[in-house]
mmCIF file of C-alpha atoms in Angstrom:
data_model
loop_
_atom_site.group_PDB
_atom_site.id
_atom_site.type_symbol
_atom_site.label_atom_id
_atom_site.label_comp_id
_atom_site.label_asym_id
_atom_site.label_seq_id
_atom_site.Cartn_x
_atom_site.Cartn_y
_atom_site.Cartn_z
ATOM 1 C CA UNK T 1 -15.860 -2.840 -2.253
ATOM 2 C CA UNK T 2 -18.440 -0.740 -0.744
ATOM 3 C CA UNK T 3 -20.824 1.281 -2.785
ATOM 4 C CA UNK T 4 -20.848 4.366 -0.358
ATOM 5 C CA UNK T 5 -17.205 5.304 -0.987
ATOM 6 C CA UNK T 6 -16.135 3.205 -4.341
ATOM 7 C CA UNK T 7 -16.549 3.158 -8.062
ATOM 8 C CA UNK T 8 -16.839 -0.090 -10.262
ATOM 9 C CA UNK T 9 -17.092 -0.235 -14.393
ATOM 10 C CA UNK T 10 -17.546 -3.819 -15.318
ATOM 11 C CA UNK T 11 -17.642 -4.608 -19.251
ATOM 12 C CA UNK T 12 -16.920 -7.934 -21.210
ATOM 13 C CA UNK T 13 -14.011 -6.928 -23.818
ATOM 14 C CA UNK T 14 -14.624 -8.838 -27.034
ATOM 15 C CA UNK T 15 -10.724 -10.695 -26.589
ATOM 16 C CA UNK T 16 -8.701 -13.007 -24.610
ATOM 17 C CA UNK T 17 -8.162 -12.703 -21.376
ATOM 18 C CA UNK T 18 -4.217 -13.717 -22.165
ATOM 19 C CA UNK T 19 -4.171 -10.934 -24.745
ATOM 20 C CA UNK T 20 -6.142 -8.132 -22.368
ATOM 21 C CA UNK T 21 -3.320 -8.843 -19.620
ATOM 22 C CA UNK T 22 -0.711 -8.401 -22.010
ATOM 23 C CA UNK T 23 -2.412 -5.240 -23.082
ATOM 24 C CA UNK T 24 -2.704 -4.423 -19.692
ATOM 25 C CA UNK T 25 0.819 -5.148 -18.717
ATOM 26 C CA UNK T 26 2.702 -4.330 -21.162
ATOM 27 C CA UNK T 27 3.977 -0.423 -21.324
ATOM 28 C CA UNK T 28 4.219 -0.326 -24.917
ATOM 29 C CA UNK T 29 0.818 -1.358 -25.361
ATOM 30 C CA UNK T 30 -0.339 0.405 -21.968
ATOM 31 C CA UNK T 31 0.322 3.068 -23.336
ATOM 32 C CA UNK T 32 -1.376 3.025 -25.813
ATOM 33 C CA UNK T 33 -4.937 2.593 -24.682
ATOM 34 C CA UNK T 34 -4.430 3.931 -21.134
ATOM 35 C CA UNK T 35 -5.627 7.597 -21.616
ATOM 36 C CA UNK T 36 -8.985 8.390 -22.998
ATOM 37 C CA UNK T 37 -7.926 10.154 -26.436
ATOM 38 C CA UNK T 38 -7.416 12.583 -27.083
ATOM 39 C CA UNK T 39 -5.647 12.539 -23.998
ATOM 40 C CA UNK T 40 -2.517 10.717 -24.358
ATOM 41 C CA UNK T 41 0.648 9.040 -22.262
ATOM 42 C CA UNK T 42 3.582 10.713 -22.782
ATOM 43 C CA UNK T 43 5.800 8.269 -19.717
ATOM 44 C CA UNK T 44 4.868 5.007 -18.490
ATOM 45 C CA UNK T 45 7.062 2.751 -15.797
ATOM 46 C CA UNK T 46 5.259 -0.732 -14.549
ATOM 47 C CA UNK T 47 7.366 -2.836 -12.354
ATOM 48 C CA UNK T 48 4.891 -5.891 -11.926
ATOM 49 C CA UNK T 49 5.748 -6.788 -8.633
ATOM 50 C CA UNK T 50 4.551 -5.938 -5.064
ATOM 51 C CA UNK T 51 6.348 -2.647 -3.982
ATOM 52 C CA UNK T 52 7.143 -1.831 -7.782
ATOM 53 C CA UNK T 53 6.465 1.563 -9.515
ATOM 54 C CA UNK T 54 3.528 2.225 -11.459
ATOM 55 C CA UNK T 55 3.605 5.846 -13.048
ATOM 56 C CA UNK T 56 2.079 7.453 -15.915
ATOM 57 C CA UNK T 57 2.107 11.213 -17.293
ATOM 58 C CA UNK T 58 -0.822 12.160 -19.065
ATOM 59 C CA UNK T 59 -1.062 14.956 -21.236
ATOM 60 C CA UNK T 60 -4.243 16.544 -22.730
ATOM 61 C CA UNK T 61 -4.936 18.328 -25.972
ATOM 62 C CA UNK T 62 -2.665 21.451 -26.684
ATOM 63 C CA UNK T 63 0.020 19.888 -24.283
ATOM 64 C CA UNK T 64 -1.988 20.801 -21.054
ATOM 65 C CA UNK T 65 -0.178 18.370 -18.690
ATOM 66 C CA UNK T 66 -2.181 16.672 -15.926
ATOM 67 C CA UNK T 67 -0.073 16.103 -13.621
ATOM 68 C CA UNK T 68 -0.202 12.650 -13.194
ATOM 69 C CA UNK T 69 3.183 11.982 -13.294
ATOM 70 C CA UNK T 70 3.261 10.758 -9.318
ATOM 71 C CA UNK T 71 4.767 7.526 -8.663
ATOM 72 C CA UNK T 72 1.989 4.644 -7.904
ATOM 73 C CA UNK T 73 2.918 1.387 -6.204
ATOM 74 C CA UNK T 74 2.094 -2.210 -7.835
ATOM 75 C CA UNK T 75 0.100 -4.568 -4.758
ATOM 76 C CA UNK T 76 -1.067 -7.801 -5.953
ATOM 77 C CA UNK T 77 0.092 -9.424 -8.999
ATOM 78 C CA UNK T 78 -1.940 -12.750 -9.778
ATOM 79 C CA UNK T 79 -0.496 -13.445 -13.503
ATOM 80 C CA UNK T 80 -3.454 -12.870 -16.125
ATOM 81 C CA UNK T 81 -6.190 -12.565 -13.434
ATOM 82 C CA UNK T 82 -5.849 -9.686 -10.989
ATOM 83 C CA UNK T 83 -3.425 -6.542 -10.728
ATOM 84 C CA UNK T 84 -3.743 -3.771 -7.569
ATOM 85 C CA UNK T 85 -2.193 -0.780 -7.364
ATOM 86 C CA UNK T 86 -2.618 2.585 -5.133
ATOM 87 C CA UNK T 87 -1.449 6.099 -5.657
ATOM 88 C CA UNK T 88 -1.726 6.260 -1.703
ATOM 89 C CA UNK T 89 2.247 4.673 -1.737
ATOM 90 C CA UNK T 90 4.782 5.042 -3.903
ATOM 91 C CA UNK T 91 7.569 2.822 -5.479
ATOM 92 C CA UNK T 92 8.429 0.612 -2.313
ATOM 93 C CA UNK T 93 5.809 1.231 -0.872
ATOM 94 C CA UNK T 94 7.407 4.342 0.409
ATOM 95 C CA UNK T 95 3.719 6.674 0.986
ATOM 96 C CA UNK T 96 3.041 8.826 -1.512
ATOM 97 C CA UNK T 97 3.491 12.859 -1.590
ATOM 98 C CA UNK T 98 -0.134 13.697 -2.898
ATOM 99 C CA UNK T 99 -1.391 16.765 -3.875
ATOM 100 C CA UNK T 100 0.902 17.821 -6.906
ATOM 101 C CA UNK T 101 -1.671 18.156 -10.245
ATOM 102 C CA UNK T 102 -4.971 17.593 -10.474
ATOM 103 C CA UNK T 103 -4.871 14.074 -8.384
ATOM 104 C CA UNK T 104 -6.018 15.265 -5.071
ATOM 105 C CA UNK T 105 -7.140 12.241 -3.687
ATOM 106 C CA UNK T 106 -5.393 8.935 -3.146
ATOM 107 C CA UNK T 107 -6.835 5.751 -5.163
ATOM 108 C CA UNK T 108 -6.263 2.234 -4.979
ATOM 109 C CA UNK T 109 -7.276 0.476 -8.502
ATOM 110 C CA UNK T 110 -8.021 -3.601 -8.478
ATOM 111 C CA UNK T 111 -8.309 -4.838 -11.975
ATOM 112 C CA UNK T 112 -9.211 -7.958 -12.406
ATOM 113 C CA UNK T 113 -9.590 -10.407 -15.757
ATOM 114 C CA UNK T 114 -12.013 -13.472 -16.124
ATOM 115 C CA UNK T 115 -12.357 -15.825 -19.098
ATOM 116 C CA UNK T 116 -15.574 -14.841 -19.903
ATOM 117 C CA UNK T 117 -15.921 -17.944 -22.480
ATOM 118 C CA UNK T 118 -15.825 -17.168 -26.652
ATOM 119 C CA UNK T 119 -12.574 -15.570 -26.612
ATOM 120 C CA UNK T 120 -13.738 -12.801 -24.413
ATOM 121 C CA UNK T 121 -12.934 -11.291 -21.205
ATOM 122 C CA UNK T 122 -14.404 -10.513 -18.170
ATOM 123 C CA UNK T 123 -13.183 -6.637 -17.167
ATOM 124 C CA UNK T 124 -13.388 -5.204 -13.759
ATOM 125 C CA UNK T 125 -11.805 -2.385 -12.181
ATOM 126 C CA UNK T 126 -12.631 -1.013 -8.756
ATOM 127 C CA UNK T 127 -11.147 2.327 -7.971
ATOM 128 C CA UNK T 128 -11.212 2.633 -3.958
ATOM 129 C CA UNK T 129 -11.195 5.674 -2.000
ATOM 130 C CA UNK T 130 -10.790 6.752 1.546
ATOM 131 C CA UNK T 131 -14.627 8.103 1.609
ATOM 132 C CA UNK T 132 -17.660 9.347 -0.333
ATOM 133 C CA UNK T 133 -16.354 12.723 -0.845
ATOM 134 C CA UNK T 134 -13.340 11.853 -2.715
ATOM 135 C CA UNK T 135 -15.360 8.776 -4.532
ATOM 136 C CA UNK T 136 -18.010 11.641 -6.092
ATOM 137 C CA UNK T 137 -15.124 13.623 -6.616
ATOM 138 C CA UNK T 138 -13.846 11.237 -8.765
ATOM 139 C CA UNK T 139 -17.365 10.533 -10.040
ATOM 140 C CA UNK T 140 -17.728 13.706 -11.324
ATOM 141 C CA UNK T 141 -14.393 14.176 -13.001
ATOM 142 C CA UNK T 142 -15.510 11.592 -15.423
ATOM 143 C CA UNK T 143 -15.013 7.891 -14.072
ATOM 144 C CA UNK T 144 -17.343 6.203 -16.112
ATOM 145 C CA UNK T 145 -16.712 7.640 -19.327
ATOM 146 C CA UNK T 146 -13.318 7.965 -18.997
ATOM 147 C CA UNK T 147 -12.645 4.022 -17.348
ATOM 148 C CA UNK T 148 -15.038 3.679 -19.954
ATOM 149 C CA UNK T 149 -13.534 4.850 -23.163
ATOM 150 C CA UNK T 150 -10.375 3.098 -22.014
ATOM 151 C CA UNK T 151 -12.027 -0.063 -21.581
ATOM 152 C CA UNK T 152 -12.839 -0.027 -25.218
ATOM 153 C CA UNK T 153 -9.315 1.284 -26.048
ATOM 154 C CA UNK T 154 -7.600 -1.635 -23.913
ATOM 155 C CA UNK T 155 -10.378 -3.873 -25.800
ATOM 156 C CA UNK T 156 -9.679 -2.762 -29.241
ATOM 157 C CA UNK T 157 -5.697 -3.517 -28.593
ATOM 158 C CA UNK T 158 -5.681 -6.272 -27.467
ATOM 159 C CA UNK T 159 -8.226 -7.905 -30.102
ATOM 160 C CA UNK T 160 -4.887 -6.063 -32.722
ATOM 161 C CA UNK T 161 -2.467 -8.486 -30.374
ATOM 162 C CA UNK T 162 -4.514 -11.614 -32.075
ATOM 163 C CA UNK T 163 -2.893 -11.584 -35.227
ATOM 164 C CA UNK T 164 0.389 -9.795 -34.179
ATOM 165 C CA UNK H 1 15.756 3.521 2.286
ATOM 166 C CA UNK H 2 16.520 7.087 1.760
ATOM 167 C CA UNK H 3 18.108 8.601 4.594
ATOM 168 C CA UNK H 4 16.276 12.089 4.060
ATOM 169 C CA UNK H 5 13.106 10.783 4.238
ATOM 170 C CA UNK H 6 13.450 7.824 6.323
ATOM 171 C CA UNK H 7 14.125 6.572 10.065
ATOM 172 C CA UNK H 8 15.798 3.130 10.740
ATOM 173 C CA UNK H 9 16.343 1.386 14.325
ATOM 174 C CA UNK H 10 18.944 -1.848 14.259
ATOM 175 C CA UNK H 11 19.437 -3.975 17.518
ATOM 176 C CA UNK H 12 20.525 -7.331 18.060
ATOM 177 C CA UNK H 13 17.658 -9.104 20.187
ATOM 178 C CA UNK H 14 18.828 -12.080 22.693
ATOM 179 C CA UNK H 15 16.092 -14.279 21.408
ATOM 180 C CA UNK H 16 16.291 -16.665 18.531
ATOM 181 C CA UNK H 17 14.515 -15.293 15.396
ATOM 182 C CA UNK H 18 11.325 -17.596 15.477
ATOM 183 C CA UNK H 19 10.689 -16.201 18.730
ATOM 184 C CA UNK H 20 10.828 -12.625 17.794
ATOM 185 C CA UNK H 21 8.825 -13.717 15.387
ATOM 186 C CA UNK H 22 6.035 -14.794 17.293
ATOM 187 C CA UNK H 23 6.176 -12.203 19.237
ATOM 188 C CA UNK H 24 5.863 -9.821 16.957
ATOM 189 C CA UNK H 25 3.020 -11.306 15.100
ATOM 190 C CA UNK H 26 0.753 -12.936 17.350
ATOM 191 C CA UNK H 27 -1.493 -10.395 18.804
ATOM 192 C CA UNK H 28 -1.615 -11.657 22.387
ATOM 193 C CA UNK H 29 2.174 -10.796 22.401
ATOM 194 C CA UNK H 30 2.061 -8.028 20.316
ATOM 195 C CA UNK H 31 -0.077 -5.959 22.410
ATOM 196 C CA UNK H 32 2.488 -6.398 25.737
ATOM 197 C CA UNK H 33 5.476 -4.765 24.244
ATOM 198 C CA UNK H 34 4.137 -3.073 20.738
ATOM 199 C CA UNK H 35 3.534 0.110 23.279
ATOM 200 C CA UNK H 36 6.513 1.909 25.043
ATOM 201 C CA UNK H 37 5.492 2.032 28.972
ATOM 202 C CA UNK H 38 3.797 3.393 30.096
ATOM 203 C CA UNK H 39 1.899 3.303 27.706
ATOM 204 C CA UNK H 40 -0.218 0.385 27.054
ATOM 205 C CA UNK H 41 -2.232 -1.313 23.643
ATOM 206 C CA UNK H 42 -6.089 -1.855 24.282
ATOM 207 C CA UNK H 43 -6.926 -3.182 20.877
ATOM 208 C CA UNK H 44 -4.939 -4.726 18.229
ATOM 209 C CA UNK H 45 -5.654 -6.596 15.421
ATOM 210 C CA UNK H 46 -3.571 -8.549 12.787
ATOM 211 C CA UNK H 47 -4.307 -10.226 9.902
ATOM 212 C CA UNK H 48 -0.796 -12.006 8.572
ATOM 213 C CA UNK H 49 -1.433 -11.630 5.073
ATOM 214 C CA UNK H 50 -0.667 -8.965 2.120
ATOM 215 C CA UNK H 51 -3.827 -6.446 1.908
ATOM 216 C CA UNK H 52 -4.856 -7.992 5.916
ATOM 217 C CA UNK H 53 -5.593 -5.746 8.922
ATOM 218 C CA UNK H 54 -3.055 -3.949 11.617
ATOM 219 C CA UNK H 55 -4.886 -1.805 13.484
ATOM 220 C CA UNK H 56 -3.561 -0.776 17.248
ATOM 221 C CA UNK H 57 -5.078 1.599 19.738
ATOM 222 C CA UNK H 58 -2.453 2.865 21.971
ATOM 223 C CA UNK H 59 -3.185 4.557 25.393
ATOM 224 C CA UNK H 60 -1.161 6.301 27.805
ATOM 225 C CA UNK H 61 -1.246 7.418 31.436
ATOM 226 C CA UNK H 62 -4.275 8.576 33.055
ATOM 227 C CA UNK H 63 -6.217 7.242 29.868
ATOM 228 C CA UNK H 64 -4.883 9.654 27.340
ATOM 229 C CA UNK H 65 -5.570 8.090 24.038
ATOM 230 C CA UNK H 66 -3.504 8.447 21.670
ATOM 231 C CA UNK H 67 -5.809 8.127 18.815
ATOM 232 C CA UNK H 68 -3.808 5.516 17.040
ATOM 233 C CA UNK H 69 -6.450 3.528 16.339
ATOM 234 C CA UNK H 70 -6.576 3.851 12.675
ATOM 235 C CA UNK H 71 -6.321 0.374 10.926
ATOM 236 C CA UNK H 72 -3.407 -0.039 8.304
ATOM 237 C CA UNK H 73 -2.561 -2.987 6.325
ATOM 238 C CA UNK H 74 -0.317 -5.457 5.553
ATOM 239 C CA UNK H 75 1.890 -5.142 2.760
ATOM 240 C CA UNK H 76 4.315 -8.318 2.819
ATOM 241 C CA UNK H 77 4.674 -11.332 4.895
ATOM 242 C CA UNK H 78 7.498 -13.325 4.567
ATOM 243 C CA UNK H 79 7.559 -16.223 7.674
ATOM 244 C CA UNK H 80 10.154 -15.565 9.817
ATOM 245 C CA UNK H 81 12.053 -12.785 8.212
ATOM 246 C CA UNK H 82 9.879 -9.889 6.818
ATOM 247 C CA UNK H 83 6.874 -7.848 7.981
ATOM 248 C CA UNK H 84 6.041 -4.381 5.896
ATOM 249 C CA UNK H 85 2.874 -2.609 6.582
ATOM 250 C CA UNK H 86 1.527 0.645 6.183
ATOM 251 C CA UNK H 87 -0.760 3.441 7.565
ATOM 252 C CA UNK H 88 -1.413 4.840 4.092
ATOM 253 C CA UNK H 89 -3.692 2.003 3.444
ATOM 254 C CA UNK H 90 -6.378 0.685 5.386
ATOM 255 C CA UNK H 91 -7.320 -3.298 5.197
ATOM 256 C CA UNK H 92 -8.328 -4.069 1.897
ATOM 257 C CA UNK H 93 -5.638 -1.656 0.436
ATOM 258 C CA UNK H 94 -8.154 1.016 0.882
ATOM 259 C CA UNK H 95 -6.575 4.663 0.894
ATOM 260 C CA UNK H 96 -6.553 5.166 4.263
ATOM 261 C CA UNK H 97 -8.480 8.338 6.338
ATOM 262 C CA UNK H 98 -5.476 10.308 8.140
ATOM 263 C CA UNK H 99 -5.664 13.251 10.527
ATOM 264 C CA UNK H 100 -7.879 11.336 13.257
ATOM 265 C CA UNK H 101 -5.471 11.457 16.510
ATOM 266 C CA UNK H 102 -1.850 12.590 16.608
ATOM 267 C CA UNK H 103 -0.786 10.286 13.569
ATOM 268 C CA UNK H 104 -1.363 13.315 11.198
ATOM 269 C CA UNK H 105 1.357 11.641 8.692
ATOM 270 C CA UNK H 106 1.720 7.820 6.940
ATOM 271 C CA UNK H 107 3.938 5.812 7.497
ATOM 272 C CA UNK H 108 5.264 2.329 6.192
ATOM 273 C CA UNK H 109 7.435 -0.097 8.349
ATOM 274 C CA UNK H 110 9.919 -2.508 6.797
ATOM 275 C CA UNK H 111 10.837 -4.622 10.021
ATOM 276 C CA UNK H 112 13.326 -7.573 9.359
ATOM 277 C CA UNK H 113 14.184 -10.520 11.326
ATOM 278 C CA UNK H 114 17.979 -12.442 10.968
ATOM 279 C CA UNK H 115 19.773 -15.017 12.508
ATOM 280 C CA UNK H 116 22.522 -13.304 14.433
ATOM 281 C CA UNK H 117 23.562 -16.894 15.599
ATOM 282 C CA UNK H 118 24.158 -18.202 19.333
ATOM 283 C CA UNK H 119 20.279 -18.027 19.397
ATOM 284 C CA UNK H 120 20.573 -14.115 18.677
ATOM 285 C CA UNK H 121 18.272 -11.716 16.125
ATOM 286 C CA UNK H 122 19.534 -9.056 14.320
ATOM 287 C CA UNK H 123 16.242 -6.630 14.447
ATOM 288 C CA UNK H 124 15.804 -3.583 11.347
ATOM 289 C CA UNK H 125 12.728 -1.848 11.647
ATOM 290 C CA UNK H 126 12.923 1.292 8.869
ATOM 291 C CA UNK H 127 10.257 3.693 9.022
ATOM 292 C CA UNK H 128 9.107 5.597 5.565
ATOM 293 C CA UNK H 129 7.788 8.801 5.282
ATOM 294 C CA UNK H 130 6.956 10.580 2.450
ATOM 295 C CA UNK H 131 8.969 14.155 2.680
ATOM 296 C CA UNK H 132 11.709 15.365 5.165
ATOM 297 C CA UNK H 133 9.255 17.449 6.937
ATOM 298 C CA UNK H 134 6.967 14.395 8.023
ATOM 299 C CA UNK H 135 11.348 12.288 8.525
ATOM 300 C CA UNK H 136 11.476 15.093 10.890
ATOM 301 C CA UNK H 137 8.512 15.466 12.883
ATOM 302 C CA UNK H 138 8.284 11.368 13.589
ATOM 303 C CA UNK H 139 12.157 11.669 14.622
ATOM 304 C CA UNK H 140 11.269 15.010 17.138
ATOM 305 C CA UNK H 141 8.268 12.573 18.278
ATOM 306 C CA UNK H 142 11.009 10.320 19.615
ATOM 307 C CA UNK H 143 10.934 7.720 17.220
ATOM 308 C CA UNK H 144 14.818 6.184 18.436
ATOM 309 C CA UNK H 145 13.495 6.160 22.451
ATOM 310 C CA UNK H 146 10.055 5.097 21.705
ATOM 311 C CA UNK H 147 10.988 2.350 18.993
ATOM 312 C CA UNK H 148 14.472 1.577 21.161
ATOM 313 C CA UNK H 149 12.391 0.764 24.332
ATOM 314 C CA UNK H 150 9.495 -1.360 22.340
ATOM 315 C CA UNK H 151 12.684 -3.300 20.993
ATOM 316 C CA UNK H 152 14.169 -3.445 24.404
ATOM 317 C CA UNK H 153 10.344 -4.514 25.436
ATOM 318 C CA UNK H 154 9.970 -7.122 22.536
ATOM 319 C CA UNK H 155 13.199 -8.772 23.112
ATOM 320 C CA UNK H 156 12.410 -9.826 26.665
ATOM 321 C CA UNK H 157 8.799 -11.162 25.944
ATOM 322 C CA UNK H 158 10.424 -13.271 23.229
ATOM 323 C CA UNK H 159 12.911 -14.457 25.411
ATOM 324 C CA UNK H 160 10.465 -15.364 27.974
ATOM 325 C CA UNK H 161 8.420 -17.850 25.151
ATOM 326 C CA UNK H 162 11.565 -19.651 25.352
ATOM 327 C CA UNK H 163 10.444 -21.857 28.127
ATOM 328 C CA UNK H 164 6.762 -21.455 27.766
#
């Protein structure tokens, strides 16, 4: 990554890195933890595969919709370790029509899961952009409190996945 | 592929598949037939791996430069058979910083490699776009003559590794 044009939130999630992939993989639990409440996910699709879709809708309080309904494209899948996907390409790899809602700016996202020792997990996501302008955008919209408060969402689920 | 959005060149190469191979992925081949003449590649770069480097800088008579020097990246590698990669990305999987140059639209190429037999290739390379509009504007560019004569181009230099 490079500092000048990407954003990082690093945390270590109080659960197992096999249960925080699952969490992470998983649409029903995706879903679940994926928008910073009280935003919520109303649609989820994850195809975890190189060149397979990754879409979510997220809607906000009093229905506002956010537009982020645009069809992302899966990269890398290393199996309870790393996951990449962009919103620069869609669904095989096909690039992506940008602009519609309030996601201006392409992203690429690389998530990545350590055993942190304990039963806990090493959490990083990187969110890459194509320069600084569009990295303080995203800055400013929120990224560390809403990565954030998702962090502790995906943390809190997958802890629930212990005794499921 | 979608043919609304999409452009797709098929041609049967006299050259056994490993060859075209080669040629198309080693750089010191690459950059004698990637460009139709008379036009000619002064840089290129490849890195054979998903996420990797494939950056080209094309220039045509009298010096004009294109501007296609804008790296992209490498989406899938499959020996032999398979190269996709992308100008939406830069290495990395970083969105990737259009508008510099001409190339004022991504693009991803599919190109596929099969044995036609009788030491023949049958050659796909698919071009997607992301709308109609940008289908259009590649195909008005001359995508059929341009990609038909780097074929045409390709072909004999992997014919010619035959007895090197």
């Amino acid at each position: 990554m490079d500092a000048r044009f990407d954003l990082v939130l690093e945390r270590t999630l109080d659960a197992p890195t096999d249960l925080v992939w699952e969490a992470y993989t998983k649409t029903e639990h995706l879903k679940q933890w994926f928008a910073p409440k009280p935003y919520r996910i109303t649609e989820c699709e994850l195809d975890l595969r190189p060149g397979g879709i990754f879409r979510i809708r997220m809607v906000g309080p009093d229905n506002f919709d956010t537009g982020h309904g645009n069809a992302g494209c899966v990269l890398e899948v290393v199996e309870g370790r790393k996951l990449t996907w962009t919103s620069a390409l869609g669904p095989g790899y096909r690039p992506a029509a940008m602009g519609e809602g309030c996601e201006s700016f392409p992203m690429t996202a690389i998530i990545t899961f350590a055993d942190a020792g304990d039963g806990k997990t090493q959490y990083r996501a990187v969110a890459l952009h194509r320069n600084a302008k569009d990295r303080d955008i995203h800055e400013q919209m929120g990224f560390q409190d809403g990565w954030g408060t998702t962090a502790t969402q995906l943390e809190q689920l997958a802890k629930g996945l212990v005794n499921a």
